């Protein structure tokens, strides 16, 4: 199997330098900001500005694990009297935290019981797909994007990456045995499809990727606008469909396999599917729990469409069926429904292995964002930027600027950190410029998931880059194609659909 190190020696040297430099630069910037006179800011906002500057440097340099940096930021806010401990740590118990926890436990059960592999090989082994490399590429990407809408992008990439390597291994082994020669660009296309489709698919639902939930939290806290699961999907699904069609089109054109059919590949995929065996009790129970959760998520939105958002039925359902409650109910069902081991679909030892780091990162990031609004720092930053950027009075220009800046920032730091840093500033900037903040806030939230050009942009990119099949120049070019169109699609969809869901 053709696998090499994820990073070259030069890239590894740069990464070591980047992480070490943050440990020096972050404290220096913190102290400089702390003692630098800042007219117009009260003491709390001044101290928060210094803390935020140091935290942003640590996030960009990744000198500490990002969840640890988020907790450090919250702790410093208490120590430097930006807010009380109760105020600062309250966001760690935000209802959206339980949306994360519940959906992560459901995703964990899907992974443990192999439902993701069952879906993948079920689609790839379909007649008319498995023998044609072009169709495999598109079907593979469609499955990856669908999975990524419901489980973490990184988890979806890791699972589909293993399947992609198996497919490529079969193709190149078949070539060595005298079969048709496979264009190496096809391997690049399949690897990039794995990563790019996972990042795109995460935009479909609020739980698809962490920036979605972070953006929703800021929009609710700062604007008082509650965007339901169903309303998010009204924007997210069209964005994903259009971007995936574009991705499938240009990868199919630029990364052709060089042959129309691959003898034996359909049979290989069928064998992999058959190895999964018949449906187990745990798999059926997980499907039931997942189905109930999705039903609870979308029911309030359907009721709103039928009876109106001001109807008593919708208001009641919206209060008692919060997305976090629905996710929690679905997770609890896994502990009640029958399974193959320990008598239940999941046990606590398995459930506790979810990604708690993202949960802590979200809590810390939301705490810092709320404090920016409460202390007036966000307003001050917004007013300062208003004089520098040509966005006064133009919601469209603000939307474009927010989406582009978020996309650019996501190329150099994690999508989660990008959303945490940019969305509060965008909301404050929009208010200062006298435009509706909802559209630019959503644009920044979506744009934070558009890092496609570099291996360090997302964990998804780093995973597939480690295969050795992707030249860095090709990742940058193909990623730029998706970034550019992604900004256009997000701006267009947000502009078109937001008036219908507000």
CSV table of C-alpha atoms in Angstrom, one decimal:
chain,number,residue,atom,x,y,z
A,1,UNK,CA,0.0,0.0,0.0
A,2,UNK,CA,1.4,3.4,-1.0
A,3,UNK,CA,1.6,5.4,2.1
A,4,UNK,CA,4.2,7.9,3.1
A,5,UNK,CA,4.7,10.4,5.9
A,6,UNK,CA,2.1,13.2,6.0
A,7,UNK,CA,4.6,16.0,6.0
A,8,UNK,CA,8.0,16.4,4.3
A,9,UNK,CA,11.1,17.2,6.5
A,10,UNK,CA,10.8,20.9,5.6
A,11,UNK,CA,7.1,21.0,6.5
A,12,UNK,CA,7.8,19.2,9.8
A,13,UNK,CA,10.5,21.8,10.6
A,14,UNK,CA,8.1,24.6,9.9
A,15,UNK,CA,5.4,23.0,12.1
A,16,UNK,CA,7.9,22.7,15.0
A,17,UNK,CA,8.9,26.3,14.5
A,18,UNK,CA,5.3,27.4,14.4
A,19,UNK,CA,4.3,25.6,17.6
A,20,UNK,CA,7.4,26.8,19.5
A,21,UNK,CA,7.1,30.4,18.4
A,22,UNK,CA,3.5,30.6,19.7
A,23,UNK,CA,4.8,29.8,23.2
A,24,UNK,CA,6.9,33.0,23.0
A,25,UNK,CA,4.8,35.3,20.9
A,26,UNK,CA,1.5,34.7,22.7
A,27,UNK,CA,2.7,35.9,26.2
A,28,UNK,CA,4.5,38.8,24.6
A,29,UNK,CA,1.5,40.0,22.7
A,30,UNK,CA,-0.7,39.5,25.8
A,31,UNK,CA,1.6,41.6,28.0
A,32,UNK,CA,2.0,44.3,25.3
A,33,UNK,CA,-1.7,44.6,24.8
A,34,UNK,CA,-2.3,44.6,28.6
A,35,UNK,CA,0.0,47.6,29.2
A,36,UNK,CA,-0.8,49.4,25.9
A,37,UNK,CA,-3.1,52.4,26.4
A,38,UNK,CA,-6.5,51.8,24.7
A,39,UNK,CA,-8.7,54.9,24.6
A,40,UNK,CA,-12.4,54.2,24.5
A,41,UNK,CA,-12.2,50.8,26.2
A,42,UNK,CA,-13.2,50.2,29.8
A,43,UNK,CA,-10.9,48.1,32.0
A,44,UNK,CA,-12.7,44.8,31.4
A,45,UNK,CA,-12.7,45.2,27.7
A,46,UNK,CA,-9.0,46.2,27.7
A,47,UNK,CA,-8.0,43.1,29.7
A,48,UNK,CA,-10.2,40.9,27.5
A,49,UNK,CA,-8.5,42.3,24.3
A,50,UNK,CA,-5.1,41.3,25.7
A,51,UNK,CA,-6.4,37.8,26.6
A,52,UNK,CA,-8.0,37.4,23.1
A,53,UNK,CA,-4.8,38.5,21.4
A,54,UNK,CA,-2.8,35.8,23.2
A,55,UNK,CA,-5.4,33.1,22.7
A,56,UNK,CA,-5.7,33.8,18.9
A,57,UNK,CA,-1.9,33.5,18.6
A,58,UNK,CA,-2.0,30.1,20.5
A,59,UNK,CA,-4.8,28.9,18.2
A,60,UNK,CA,-3.0,29.9,15.1
A,61,UNK,CA,0.3,28.4,16.2
A,62,UNK,CA,-1.3,25.4,18.0
A,63,UNK,CA,1.4,25.6,20.7
A,64,UNK,CA,-1.2,23.9,23.0
A,65,UNK,CA,-4.0,21.6,22.1
A,66,UNK,CA,-6.9,23.9,21.0
A,67,UNK,CA,-9.3,22.7,23.7
A,68,UNK,CA,-6.7,23.5,26.3
A,69,UNK,CA,-6.2,27.0,24.8
A,70,UNK,CA,-10.0,27.6,25.0
A,71,UNK,CA,-10.0,26.6,28.7
A,72,UNK,CA,-7.0,28.7,29.3
A,73,UNK,CA,-8.8,31.7,27.8
A,74,UNK,CA,-11.8,31.1,30.1
A,75,UNK,CA,-9.6,30.7,33.2
A,76,UNK,CA,-7.7,33.9,32.4
A,77,UNK,CA,-10.9,35.8,32.0
A,78,UNK,CA,-11.8,34.9,35.6
A,79,UNK,CA,-8.3,35.6,37.0
A,80,UNK,CA,-8.2,39.0,35.3
A,81,UNK,CA,-11.7,39.9,36.5
A,82,UNK,CA,-13.2,40.2,33.0
A,83,UNK,CA,-16.2,38.2,34.4
A,84,UNK,CA,-17.2,36.1,37.4
A,85,UNK,CA,-16.5,32.3,37.3
A,86,UNK,CA,-20.3,31.7,37.0
A,87,UNK,CA,-20.6,34.1,34.1
A,88,UNK,CA,-17.5,32.8,32.2
A,89,UNK,CA,-18.1,29.1,32.6
A,90,UNK,CA,-21.9,29.2,32.0
A,91,UNK,CA,-21.4,28.6,28.2
A,92,UNK,CA,-19.8,25.2,29.0
A,93,UNK,CA,-23.4,24.2,30.0
A,94,UNK,CA,-25.1,25.9,27.0
A,95,UNK,CA,-27.9,23.8,25.5
A,96,UNK,CA,-26.0,23.5,22.3
A,97,UNK,CA,-23.3,21.6,24.3
A,98,UNK,CA,-25.8,18.8,24.7
A,99,UNK,CA,-26.5,18.9,21.0
A,100,UNK,CA,-22.8,18.1,20.5
A,101,UNK,CA,-22.7,15.4,23.2
A,102,UNK,CA,-25.8,13.6,22.1
A,103,UNK,CA,-25.0,13.7,18.4
A,104,UNK,CA,-21.4,12.6,19.1
A,105,UNK,CA,-22.7,9.5,21.0
A,106,UNK,CA,-25.0,8.7,18.2
A,107,UNK,CA,-22.1,9.0,15.7
A,108,UNK,CA,-20.0,6.8,18.0
A,109,UNK,CA,-22.6,4.0,17.8
A,110,UNK,CA,-22.8,4.4,14.0
A,111,UNK,CA,-19.0,3.9,13.9
A,112,UNK,CA,-18.8,1.0,16.4
A,113,UNK,CA,-21.5,-1.0,14.7
A,114,UNK,CA,-20.2,-0.4,11.2
A,115,UNK,CA,-23.2,1.3,9.8
A,116,UNK,CA,-21.0,3.8,8.0
A,117,UNK,CA,-19.1,0.9,6.2
A,118,UNK,CA,-22.4,-0.8,5.4
A,119,UNK,CA,-23.7,2.4,3.7
A,120,UNK,CA,-20.4,2.9,1.8
A,121,UNK,CA,-20.0,-0.6,0.4
A,122,UNK,CA,-23.7,-0.9,-0.2
A,123,UNK,CA,-23.6,2.1,-2.5
A,124,UNK,CA,-20.2,1.4,-4.1
A,125,UNK,CA,-21.1,-2.2,-4.9
A,126,UNK,CA,-24.3,-1.2,-6.7
A,127,UNK,CA,-24.5,-2.5,-10.3
A,128,UNK,CA,-23.3,0.1,-12.7
A,129,UNK,CA,-21.1,1.8,-10.1
A,130,UNK,CA,-18.4,-0.6,-8.9
A,131,UNK,CA,-16.9,-1.4,-12.3
A,132,UNK,CA,-16.5,2.2,-13.6
A,133,UNK,CA,-13.8,4.4,-11.9
A,134,UNK,CA,-15.6,7.7,-12.7
A,135,UNK,CA,-18.8,6.5,-11.1
A,136,UNK,CA,-16.9,5.1,-8.1
A,137,UNK,CA,-15.4,8.6,-7.6
A,138,UNK,CA,-18.8,10.3,-7.6
A,139,UNK,CA,-20.6,7.7,-5.5
A,140,UNK,CA,-17.7,7.6,-3.1
A,141,UNK,CA,-17.9,11.4,-2.6
A,142,UNK,CA,-21.7,11.3,-2.3
A,143,UNK,CA,-21.5,8.8,0.5
A,144,UNK,CA,-18.7,10.7,2.3
A,145,UNK,CA,-20.7,14.0,2.1
A,146,UNK,CA,-23.8,12.3,3.4
A,147,UNK,CA,-22.0,10.7,6.3
A,148,UNK,CA,-20.3,14.0,7.1
A,149,UNK,CA,-23.6,15.7,7.6
A,150,UNK,CA,-24.3,13.5,10.6
A,151,UNK,CA,-20.9,12.5,12.0
A,152,UNK,CA,-17.7,14.6,12.5
A,153,UNK,CA,-15.9,15.5,9.3
A,154,UNK,CA,-12.7,14.0,10.6
A,155,UNK,CA,-14.3,10.7,11.5
A,156,UNK,CA,-16.0,10.5,8.2
A,157,UNK,CA,-12.7,11.2,6.4
A,158,UNK,CA,-10.8,8.6,8.4
A,159,UNK,CA,-13.4,5.9,7.7
A,160,UNK,CA,-13.7,6.6,4.0
A,161,UNK,CA,-9.9,7.1,3.7
A,162,UNK,CA,-9.4,3.5,4.7
A,163,UNK,CA,-11.9,2.4,2.1
A,164,UNK,CA,-10.3,4.6,-0.6
A,165,UNK,CA,-6.9,3.1,0.2
A,166,UNK,CA,-8.4,-0.4,-0.2
A,167,UNK,CA,-9.8,0.5,-3.6
A,168,UNK,CA,-6.6,2.0,-4.8
A,169,UNK,CA,-4.6,-0.9,-3.5
A,170,UNK,CA,-6.8,-3.3,-5.5
A,171,UNK,CA,-6.4,-1.1,-8.7
A,172,UNK,CA,-2.7,-1.0,-8.5
A,173,UNK,CA,-2.3,-4.6,-7.7
A,174,UNK,CA,-4.5,-5.4,-10.7
A,175,UNK,CA,-2.2,-3.2,-12.8
A,176,UNK,CA,0.9,-5.1,-11.6
A,177,UNK,CA,-0.7,-8.4,-12.6
A,178,UNK,CA,-1.0,-7.2,-16.2
A,179,UNK,CA,-4.3,-5.2,-16.0
A,180,UNK,CA,-5.0,-1.8,-17.4
A,181,UNK,CA,-2.7,1.0,-16.4
A,182,UNK,CA,-4.4,3.5,-14.0
A,183,UNK,CA,-3.6,7.2,-14.3
A,184,UNK,CA,-2.1,8.4,-11.0
A,185,UNK,CA,-4.2,11.5,-11.1
A,186,UNK,CA,-7.2,9.2,-10.3
A,187,UNK,CA,-5.6,8.4,-7.0
A,188,UNK,CA,-5.2,12.1,-6.3
A,189,UNK,CA,-8.8,12.7,-7.2
A,190,UNK,CA,-10.1,9.9,-4.9
A,191,UNK,CA,-8.0,11.2,-2.0
A,192,UNK,CA,-9.1,14.8,-2.5
A,193,UNK,CA,-12.7,13.7,-3.0
A,194,UNK,CA,-12.5,12.0,0.5
A,195,UNK,CA,-11.4,15.2,2.2
A,196,UNK,CA,-13.3,17.8,0.2
A,197,UNK,CA,-16.6,15.9,0.2
A,198,UNK,CA,-16.4,15.5,4.0
A,199,UNK,CA,-15.8,19.2,4.5
A,200,UNK,CA,-18.6,20.1,2.2
A,201,UNK,CA,-21.1,17.6,3.7
A,202,UNK,CA,-20.6,19.0,7.1
A,203,UNK,CA,-22.4,22.2,6.0
A,204,UNK,CA,-25.7,20.3,5.5
A,205,UNK,CA,-26.8,20.1,9.1
A,206,UNK,CA,-26.1,22.1,12.3
A,207,UNK,CA,-24.2,19.1,13.8
A,208,UNK,CA,-22.1,18.4,10.7
A,209,UNK,CA,-19.2,20.4,11.8
A,210,UNK,CA,-18.3,22.4,14.9
A,211,UNK,CA,-18.3,25.9,13.2
A,212,UNK,CA,-22.0,25.5,12.5
A,213,UNK,CA,-22.9,25.1,16.1
A,214,UNK,CA,-20.5,27.9,17.2
A,215,UNK,CA,-22.1,30.3,14.6
A,216,UNK,CA,-25.6,29.3,15.8
A,217,UNK,CA,-24.6,30.0,19.4
A,218,UNK,CA,-23.3,33.5,18.6
A,219,UNK,CA,-26.3,34.3,16.4
A,220,UNK,CA,-28.7,33.3,19.2
A,221,UNK,CA,-26.8,35.1,22.0
A,222,UNK,CA,-26.0,38.3,20.1
A,223,UNK,CA,-28.9,38.7,17.8
A,224,UNK,CA,-31.7,36.8,19.6
A,225,UNK,CA,-32.4,34.8,16.5
A,226,UNK,CA,-33.0,31.1,17.0
A,227,UNK,CA,-32.2,29.1,13.8
A,228,UNK,CA,-33.8,25.6,14.1
A,229,UNK,CA,-32.3,22.4,12.8
A,230,UNK,CA,-34.8,22.5,9.9
A,231,UNK,CA,-34.1,26.1,9.0
A,232,UNK,CA,-30.4,25.5,8.9
A,233,UNK,CA,-30.9,22.6,6.5
A,234,UNK,CA,-32.9,24.8,4.2
A,235,UNK,CA,-29.7,26.7,3.5
A,236,UNK,CA,-27.2,23.9,4.2
A,237,UNK,CA,-28.5,21.2,1.9
A,238,UNK,CA,-28.7,23.5,-1.3
A,239,UNK,CA,-25.1,24.7,-0.5
A,240,UNK,CA,-23.9,21.1,-0.2
A,241,UNK,CA,-25.7,19.9,-3.4
A,242,UNK,CA,-24.3,22.7,-5.6
A,243,UNK,CA,-20.8,22.5,-4.2
A,244,UNK,CA,-20.7,18.7,-4.5
A,245,UNK,CA,-21.9,18.9,-8.1
A,246,UNK,CA,-19.1,21.3,-8.8
A,247,UNK,CA,-16.5,19.2,-7.0
A,248,UNK,CA,-17.6,16.0,-8.8
A,249,UNK,CA,-17.5,17.7,-12.1
A,250,UNK,CA,-14.0,19.1,-12.0
A,251,UNK,CA,-12.4,16.2,-10.2
A,252,UNK,CA,-14.0,13.8,-12.8
A,253,UNK,CA,-12.5,16.0,-15.5
A,254,UNK,CA,-9.1,16.6,-14.1
A,255,UNK,CA,-8.5,13.2,-12.4
A,256,UNK,CA,-9.6,10.7,-15.0
A,257,UNK,CA,-8.5,7.0,-14.5
A,258,UNK,CA,-7.7,6.6,-18.1
A,259,UNK,CA,-10.0,3.5,-18.5
A,260,UNK,CA,-13.7,3.2,-18.6
A,261,UNK,CA,-14.0,-0.1,-16.7
A,262,UNK,CA,-12.0,-2.0,-14.2
A,263,UNK,CA,-12.3,-5.8,-14.4
A,264,UNK,CA,-13.0,-7.3,-11.0
A,265,UNK,CA,-13.6,-4.1,-9.0
A,266,UNK,CA,-17.3,-4.7,-8.8
A,267,UNK,CA,-16.8,-8.2,-7.4
A,268,UNK,CA,-14.2,-6.9,-4.9
A,269,UNK,CA,-16.6,-4.3,-3.6
A,270,UNK,CA,-19.4,-6.9,-3.3
A,271,UNK,CA,-17.0,-9.2,-1.3
A,272,UNK,CA,-16.3,-6.3,1.1
A,273,UNK,CA,-20.0,-5.7,1.4
A,274,UNK,CA,-20.7,-9.4,2.0
A,275,UNK,CA,-18.1,-9.6,4.7
A,276,UNK,CA,-20.2,-7.3,6.8
A,277,UNK,CA,-22.8,-10.1,7.2
A,278,UNK,CA,-26.4,-9.7,8.0
A,279,UNK,CA,-27.9,-6.8,10.0
A,280,UNK,CA,-27.2,-7.1,13.7
A,281,UNK,CA,-29.6,-6.2,16.6
A,282,UNK,CA,-27.3,-3.3,17.6
A,283,UNK,CA,-27.3,-1.9,14.0
A,284,UNK,CA,-31.1,-2.0,13.9
A,285,UNK,CA,-31.3,-0.3,17.3
A,286,UNK,CA,-28.8,2.4,16.3
A,287,UNK,CA,-30.9,3.1,13.2
A,288,UNK,CA,-34.0,3.4,15.3
A,289,UNK,CA,-32.3,5.8,17.8
A,290,UNK,CA,-30.9,7.9,14.9
A,291,UNK,CA,-34.2,8.0,13.1
A,292,UNK,CA,-36.1,9.1,16.2
A,293,UNK,CA,-33.5,11.9,16.8
A,294,UNK,CA,-33.8,13.2,13.2
A,295,UNK,CA,-37.6,13.1,13.5
A,296,UNK,CA,-37.4,15.2,16.6
A,297,UNK,CA,-35.0,17.6,15.0
A,298,UNK,CA,-37.2,18.3,11.9
A,299,UNK,CA,-40.7,18.0,13.4
A,300,UNK,CA,-40.8,21.6,14.7
A,301,UNK,CA,-39.8,23.0,11.3
A,302,UNK,CA,-42.5,21.0,9.5
A,303,UNK,CA,-45.1,22.2,12.0
A,304,UNK,CA,-44.0,25.8,11.4
A,305,UNK,CA,-44.4,25.3,7.7
A,306,UNK,CA,-47.9,23.9,8.1
A,307,UNK,CA,-49.3,26.1,11.0
A,308,UNK,CA,-47.0,29.1,10.9
A,309,UNK,CA,-44.2,30.2,13.2
A,310,UNK,CA,-46.5,32.1,15.4
A,311,UNK,CA,-48.9,29.2,16.0
A,312,UNK,CA,-49.2,27.8,19.5
A,313,UNK,CA,-48.3,24.3,18.3
A,314,UNK,CA,-45.0,25.4,16.9
A,315,UNK,CA,-44.1,27.6,19.9
A,316,UNK,CA,-44.8,24.7,22.2
A,317,UNK,CA,-42.8,22.2,20.2
A,318,UNK,CA,-39.9,24.6,19.7
A,319,UNK,CA,-39.6,25.0,23.5
A,320,UNK,CA,-39.8,21.3,24.4
A,321,UNK,CA,-38.0,19.9,21.4
A,322,UNK,CA,-34.8,21.9,21.5
A,323,UNK,CA,-32.1,20.3,19.3
A,324,UNK,CA,-30.0,19.6,22.4
A,325,UNK,CA,-32.8,17.8,24.1
A,326,UNK,CA,-33.6,15.8,21.0
A,327,UNK,CA,-30.0,14.7,20.6
A,328,UNK,CA,-29.9,13.7,24.3
A,329,UNK,CA,-33.0,11.6,23.9
A,330,UNK,CA,-31.5,9.8,20.9
A,331,UNK,CA,-28.3,9.1,22.8
A,332,UNK,CA,-30.3,7.8,25.8
A,333,UNK,CA,-32.2,5.4,23.5
A,334,UNK,CA,-29.0,3.7,22.6
A,335,UNK,CA,-28.6,2.7,26.3
A,336,UNK,CA,-32.1,1.3,26.4
A,337,UNK,CA,-32.5,-0.5,23.0
A,338,UNK,CA,-31.1,-4.0,22.7
A,339,UNK,CA,-27.6,-4.7,21.3
A,340,UNK,CA,-25.1,-7.4,20.7
A,341,UNK,CA,-22.8,-6.8,23.6
A,342,UNK,CA,-23.8,-6.0,27.2
A,343,UNK,CA,-27.4,-6.3,26.1
A,344,UNK,CA,-27.6,-2.6,24.9
A,345,UNK,CA,-26.8,-0.8,21.6
A,346,UNK,CA,-24.0,1.1,23.4
A,347,UNK,CA,-22.4,1.0,26.8
A,348,UNK,CA,-20.8,3.9,28.8
A,349,UNK,CA,-17.2,2.7,28.1
A,350,UNK,CA,-17.9,3.1,24.4
A,351,UNK,CA,-19.9,6.3,24.7
A,352,UNK,CA,-17.4,8.1,26.8
A,353,UNK,CA,-14.8,7.9,23.9
A,354,UNK,CA,-16.5,10.8,22.0
A,355,UNK,CA,-14.4,13.9,21.1
A,356,UNK,CA,-14.7,15.8,24.4
A,357,UNK,CA,-12.0,18.2,23.0
A,358,UNK,CA,-14.5,19.8,20.6
A,359,UNK,CA,-17.0,20.1,23.3
A,360,UNK,CA,-14.5,22.0,25.5
A,361,UNK,CA,-13.3,24.1,22.6
A,362,UNK,CA,-16.9,25.1,21.8
A,363,UNK,CA,-17.6,26.0,25.4
A,364,UNK,CA,-14.4,28.1,25.7
A,365,UNK,CA,-14.9,29.8,22.4
A,366,UNK,CA,-18.5,30.7,23.1
A,367,UNK,CA,-17.5,32.1,26.5
A,368,UNK,CA,-14.9,34.4,24.9
A,369,UNK,CA,-17.4,35.5,22.2
A,370,UNK,CA,-20.2,36.3,24.8
A,371,UNK,CA,-17.7,38.3,26.9
A,372,UNK,CA,-16.7,40.3,23.8
A,373,UNK,CA,-20.3,41.5,23.5
A,374,UNK,CA,-20.9,42.0,27.2
A,375,UNK,CA,-17.7,44.1,27.8
A,376,UNK,CA,-18.2,46.2,24.6
A,377,UNK,CA,-15.0,44.9,23.0
A,378,UNK,CA,-16.9,43.5,20.0
A,379,UNK,CA,-18.6,46.8,19.5
A,380,UNK,CA,-15.3,48.7,19.7
A,381,UNK,CA,-13.6,46.4,17.2
A,382,UNK,CA,-16.6,46.6,14.9
A,383,UNK,CA,-16.6,50.4,15.0
A,384,UNK,CA,-12.9,50.5,14.3
A,385,UNK,CA,-13.1,48.2,11.3
A,386,UNK,CA,-16.1,50.1,9.9
A,387,UNK,CA,-13.8,53.0,9.1
A,388,UNK,CA,-11.3,50.8,7.4
A,389,UNK,CA,-13.6,48.6,5.2
A,390,UNK,CA,-16.0,49.9,2.5
A,391,UNK,CA,-19.1,48.1,3.9
A,392,UNK,CA,-21.2,50.9,5.4
A,393,UNK,CA,-24.8,50.5,4.6
A,394,UNK,CA,-24.3,47.5,2.3
A,395,UNK,CA,-25.5,44.1,3.6
A,396,UNK,CA,-24.3,42.5,0.4
A,397,UNK,CA,-20.7,43.8,0.7
A,398,UNK,CA,-20.6,42.9,4.3
A,399,UNK,CA,-21.8,39.3,3.5
A,400,UNK,CA,-19.1,38.9,0.8
A,401,UNK,CA,-16.4,40.3,3.0
A,402,UNK,CA,-17.4,38.1,6.0
A,403,UNK,CA,-17.4,34.9,3.9
A,404,UNK,CA,-14.1,35.7,2.2
A,405,UNK,CA,-12.3,36.6,5.4
A,406,UNK,CA,-13.6,33.5,7.2
A,407,UNK,CA,-12.5,31.3,4.2
A,408,UNK,CA,-9.0,32.8,4.2
A,409,UNK,CA,-8.6,32.5,7.9
A,410,UNK,CA,-9.7,28.8,7.8
A,411,UNK,CA,-6.7,28.2,5.5
A,412,UNK,CA,-4.2,29.0,8.3
A,413,UNK,CA,-6.0,27.8,11.4
A,414,UNK,CA,-8.7,25.3,12.3
A,415,UNK,CA,-12.3,25.8,11.1
A,416,UNK,CA,-13.5,25.8,14.7
A,417,UNK,CA,-11.0,28.5,15.7
A,418,UNK,CA,-11.9,30.5,12.6
A,419,UNK,CA,-15.6,30.6,13.5
A,420,UNK,CA,-14.8,31.4,17.1
A,421,UNK,CA,-12.7,34.4,16.1
A,422,UNK,CA,-14.5,35.8,13.1
A,423,UNK,CA,-18.3,35.5,13.8
A,424,UNK,CA,-18.4,37.8,16.9
A,425,UNK,CA,-16.4,40.4,15.1
A,426,UNK,CA,-18.6,40.2,12.0
A,427,UNK,CA,-21.7,40.6,14.0
A,428,UNK,CA,-20.3,43.7,15.8
A,429,UNK,CA,-19.0,45.1,12.5
A,430,UNK,CA,-22.4,44.7,10.8
A,431,UNK,CA,-24.1,46.5,13.7
A,432,UNK,CA,-21.6,49.3,13.5
A,433,UNK,CA,-22.1,49.6,9.7
A,434,UNK,CA,-25.8,49.8,10.1
A,435,UNK,CA,-26.7,46.5,8.3
A,436,UNK,CA,-28.5,43.4,9.3
A,437,UNK,CA,-25.9,41.1,11.0
A,438,UNK,CA,-27.7,37.8,10.3
A,439,UNK,CA,-26.6,37.3,6.7
A,440,UNK,CA,-22.9,38.2,7.3
A,441,UNK,CA,-22.9,36.1,10.5
A,442,UNK,CA,-24.2,33.1,8.5
A,443,UNK,CA,-21.7,33.8,5.7
A,444,UNK,CA,-18.8,33.8,8.1
A,445,UNK,CA,-20.1,30.6,9.8
A,446,UNK,CA,-20.3,28.7,6.4
A,447,UNK,CA,-17.1,30.3,5.2
A,448,UNK,CA,-15.2,29.0,8.1
A,449,UNK,CA,-15.5,25.5,6.7
A,450,UNK,CA,-14.0,26.3,3.3
A,451,UNK,CA,-10.3,25.6,4.1
A,452,UNK,CA,-9.3,23.3,1.2
A,453,UNK,CA,-5.9,24.5,-0.1
A,454,UNK,CA,-3.3,23.2,2.5
A,455,UNK,CA,-2.7,20.0,4.5
A,456,UNK,CA,-2.9,22.1,7.7
A,457,UNK,CA,-6.2,23.8,6.8
A,458,UNK,CA,-8.3,20.9,8.2
A,459,UNK,CA,-7.7,17.5,9.8
A,460,UNK,CA,-9.5,16.1,6.8
A,461,UNK,CA,-6.8,17.5,4.4
A,462,UNK,CA,-4.0,16.3,6.7
A,463,UNK,CA,-5.4,12.7,6.7
A,464,UNK,CA,-5.5,12.3,2.9
A,465,UNK,CA,-2.3,14.2,2.3
A,466,UNK,CA,-0.6,11.5,4.4
A,467,UNK,CA,-1.4,9.0,1.7
A,468,UNK,CA,1.4,10.2,-0.5
A,469,UNK,CA,-0.9,10.4,-3.5
A,470,UNK,CA,-1.4,14.2,-3.4
A,471,UNK,CA,1.2,16.7,-4.6
A,472,UNK,CA,1.0,19.8,-2.6
A,473,UNK,CA,0.7,22.0,-5.7
A,474,UNK,CA,-2.3,20.0,-6.9
A,475,UNK,CA,-4.0,20.2,-3.5
A,476,UNK,CA,-3.6,24.0,-3.6
A,477,UNK,CA,-4.9,24.4,-7.2
A,478,UNK,CA,-7.9,22.1,-6.7
A,479,UNK,CA,-8.6,23.5,-3.3
A,480,UNK,CA,-8.6,27.1,-4.7
A,481,UNK,CA,-11.2,26.0,-7.3
A,482,UNK,CA,-13.5,24.8,-4.5
A,483,UNK,CA,-12.8,27.8,-2.2
A,484,UNK,CA,-13.7,30.3,-4.9
A,485,UNK,CA,-16.9,28.7,-6.0
A,486,UNK,CA,-17.7,27.9,-2.4
A,487,UNK,CA,-17.7,31.7,-1.5
A,488,UNK,CA,-20.0,32.4,-4.5
A,489,UNK,CA,-22.4,29.6,-3.6
A,490,UNK,CA,-22.6,30.5,0.1
A,491,UNK,CA,-23.1,34.2,-0.6
A,492,UNK,CA,-25.8,33.4,-3.2
A,493,UNK,CA,-27.7,30.9,-1.0
A,494,UNK,CA,-27.6,33.0,2.1
A,495,UNK,CA,-28.8,36.0,0.2
A,496,UNK,CA,-31.6,34.0,-1.5
A,497,UNK,CA,-32.9,31.9,1.4
A,498,UNK,CA,-32.4,33.9,4.6
A,499,UNK,CA,-35.4,36.2,3.9
A,500,UNK,CA,-37.5,33.1,3.8
A,501,UNK,CA,-36.4,31.7,7.1
A,502,UNK,CA,-36.0,34.8,9.3
